[in-house]
């Protein structure tokens, strides 16, 4: 049974997600549709890429991923279908797939060119669903498009190395449901430039000198409860995707706030690591 995933910024209030699923089921009654997320911030390419990059590998090879963010076609935002890491992605050439293929070379990339395309205001339904159903039936990418070699590579989202390797200037790429702040600084980059040195991570007016591997590492269980760090305290850690994340231990974004609100950090804000 084919698997088709959906990652969009459509939300759940409107008819868009239901219409996509209904159309797929009309074409393929035995397909399995999985929602990855429909809560991507509108047109937020980096957020979409982060969520998709860290979820697609959990699916079996051959899974088809429809990406419905910034999907209206223009001469600079072509519709593409990509085979990378054994998975199919159907998207606009807006940088989402480029951020995934920056680490893994794609096996095939085509610019979608299906007969009599309906380029209205809902291209995910009119175009992407057709391509996904074609692939799910065992069709090839060559049938739906021609070879394409101009994937957008959004270098602006990469951290910068400054001061002769003594500093990393990163930025906020995602804020999760807990208000945790995810940066674009990966563990491998951090360790490559650290070389065993001490460091200071600067976020607004806060300085952090230790990065943990899990949230509860902040607690020294050898101390009495009244002397321990714990709920409400700031920490940094390498999250499950190996990105540096800032969190308030056991925070609730809807009540006391999370790292994003308490530190005043938002998407694209700067995080600086200085090696000492």
mmCIF file of N, CA and C in Angstrom, residues 165-168 187-200 209-211 213 238 273-276:
data_model
loop_
_atom_site.group_PDB
_atom_site.id
_atom_site.type_symbol
_atom_site.label_atom_id
_atom_site.label_comp_id
_atom_site.label_asym_id
_atom_site.label_seq_id
_atom_site.Cartn_x
_atom_site.Cartn_y
_atom_site.Cartn_z
ATOM 1 N N UNK A 165 37.093 31.351 13.103
ATOM 2 C CA UNK A 165 36.663 30.087 13.692
ATOM 3 C C UNK A 165 36.401 30.150 15.177
ATOM 4 N N UNK A 166 36.437 31.339 15.749
ATOM 5 C CA UNK A 166 36.209 31.475 17.187
ATOM 6 C C UNK A 166 34.755 31.773 17.545
ATOM 7 N N UNK A 167 33.926 32.010 16.546
ATOM 8 C CA UNK A 167 32.512 32.300 16.802
ATOM 9 C C UNK A 167 31.633 31.635 15.747
ATOM 10 N N UNK A 168 30.466 31.223 16.188
ATOM 11 C CA UNK A 168 29.426 30.740 15.277
ATOM 12 C C UNK A 168 28.222 31.651 15.455
ATOM 13 N N UNK A 187 25.078 19.916 16.055
ATOM 14 C CA UNK A 187 26.114 19.416 16.963
ATOM 15 C C UNK A 187 27.431 19.202 16.232
ATOM 16 N N UNK A 188 27.372 18.662 15.017
ATOM 17 C CA UNK A 188 28.604 18.366 14.274
ATOM 18 C C UNK A 188 29.396 19.635 13.985
ATOM 19 N N UNK A 189 28.710 20.722 13.644
ATOM 20 C CA UNK A 189 29.391 21.991 13.382
ATOM 21 C C UNK A 189 29.969 22.560 14.676
ATOM 22 N N UNK A 190 29.184 22.518 15.735
ATOM 23 C CA UNK A 190 29.631 23.022 17.028
ATOM 24 C C UNK A 190 30.898 22.305 17.484
ATOM 25 N N UNK A 191 30.896 20.974 17.420
ATOM 26 C CA UNK A 191 32.051 20.211 17.897
ATOM 27 C C UNK A 191 33.260 20.404 17.000
ATOM 28 N N UNK A 192 33.027 20.589 15.693
ATOM 29 C CA UNK A 192 34.140 20.758 14.763
ATOM 30 C C UNK A 192 34.941 22.020 15.072
ATOM 31 N N UNK A 193 34.255 23.084 15.503
ATOM 32 C CA UNK A 193 34.958 24.340 15.788
ATOM 33 C C UNK A 193 35.295 24.503 17.264
ATOM 34 N N UNK A 194 34.660 23.749 18.113
ATOM 35 C CA UNK A 194 34.945 23.879 19.545
ATOM 36 C C UNK A 194 36.353 23.402 19.880
ATOM 37 N N UNK A 195 36.714 22.231 19.370
ATOM 38 C CA UNK A 195 38.044 21.661 19.640
ATOM 39 C C UNK A 195 38.353 21.596 21.126
ATOM 40 N N UNK A 196 37.361 21.226 21.929
ATOM 41 C CA UNK A 196 37.570 21.054 23.356
ATOM 42 C C UNK A 196 37.572 22.334 24.171
ATOM 43 N N UNK A 197 37.360 23.487 23.523
ATOM 44 C CA UNK A 197 37.416 24.764 24.238
ATOM 45 C C UNK A 197 36.140 25.032 25.039
ATOM 46 N N UNK A 198 36.267 25.886 26.050
ATOM 47 C CA UNK A 198 35.088 26.394 26.722
ATOM 48 C C UNK A 198 34.381 27.362 25.784
ATOM 49 N N UNK A 199 33.142 27.686 26.102
ATOM 50 C CA UNK A 199 32.359 28.530 25.200
ATOM 51 C C UNK A 199 31.301 29.293 25.989
ATOM 52 N N UNK A 200 30.768 30.316 25.348
ATOM 53 C CA UNK A 200 29.592 31.035 25.839
ATOM 54 C C UNK A 200 28.571 31.103 24.716
ATOM 55 N N UNK A 209 26.814 28.271 29.336
ATOM 56 C CA UNK A 209 28.164 27.710 29.183
ATOM 57 C C UNK A 209 28.180 26.190 29.159
ATOM 58 N N UNK A 210 27.000 25.581 29.086
ATOM 59 C CA UNK A 210 26.927 24.120 29.049
ATOM 60 C C UNK A 210 25.779 23.695 28.145
ATOM 61 N N UNK A 211 25.994 22.658 27.369
ATOM 62 C CA UNK A 211 24.941 22.119 26.511
ATOM 63 C C UNK A 211 24.696 20.678 26.925
ATOM 64 N N UNK A 213 22.394 16.870 26.956
ATOM 65 C CA UNK A 213 21.911 15.908 25.966
ATOM 66 C C UNK A 213 20.456 15.511 26.203
ATOM 67 N N UNK A 238 21.403 19.490 22.926
ATOM 68 C CA UNK A 238 21.336 18.971 21.569
ATOM 69 C C UNK A 238 20.041 18.167 21.489
ATOM 70 N N UNK A 273 27.628 31.874 19.452
ATOM 71 C CA UNK A 273 28.490 31.051 20.309
ATOM 72 C C UNK A 273 29.918 31.561 20.154
ATOM 73 N N UNK A 274 30.518 31.939 21.260
ATOM 74 C CA UNK A 274 31.915 32.369 21.268
ATOM 75 C C UNK A 274 32.759 31.314 21.972
ATOM 76 N N UNK A 275 33.810 30.856 21.301
ATOM 77 C CA UNK A 275 34.728 29.899 21.904
ATOM 78 C C UNK A 275 35.835 30.671 22.612
ATOM 79 N N UNK A 276 36.158 30.225 23.828
ATOM 80 C CA UNK A 276 37.073 30.987 24.691
ATOM 81 C C UNK A 276 38.487 30.382 24.723
#
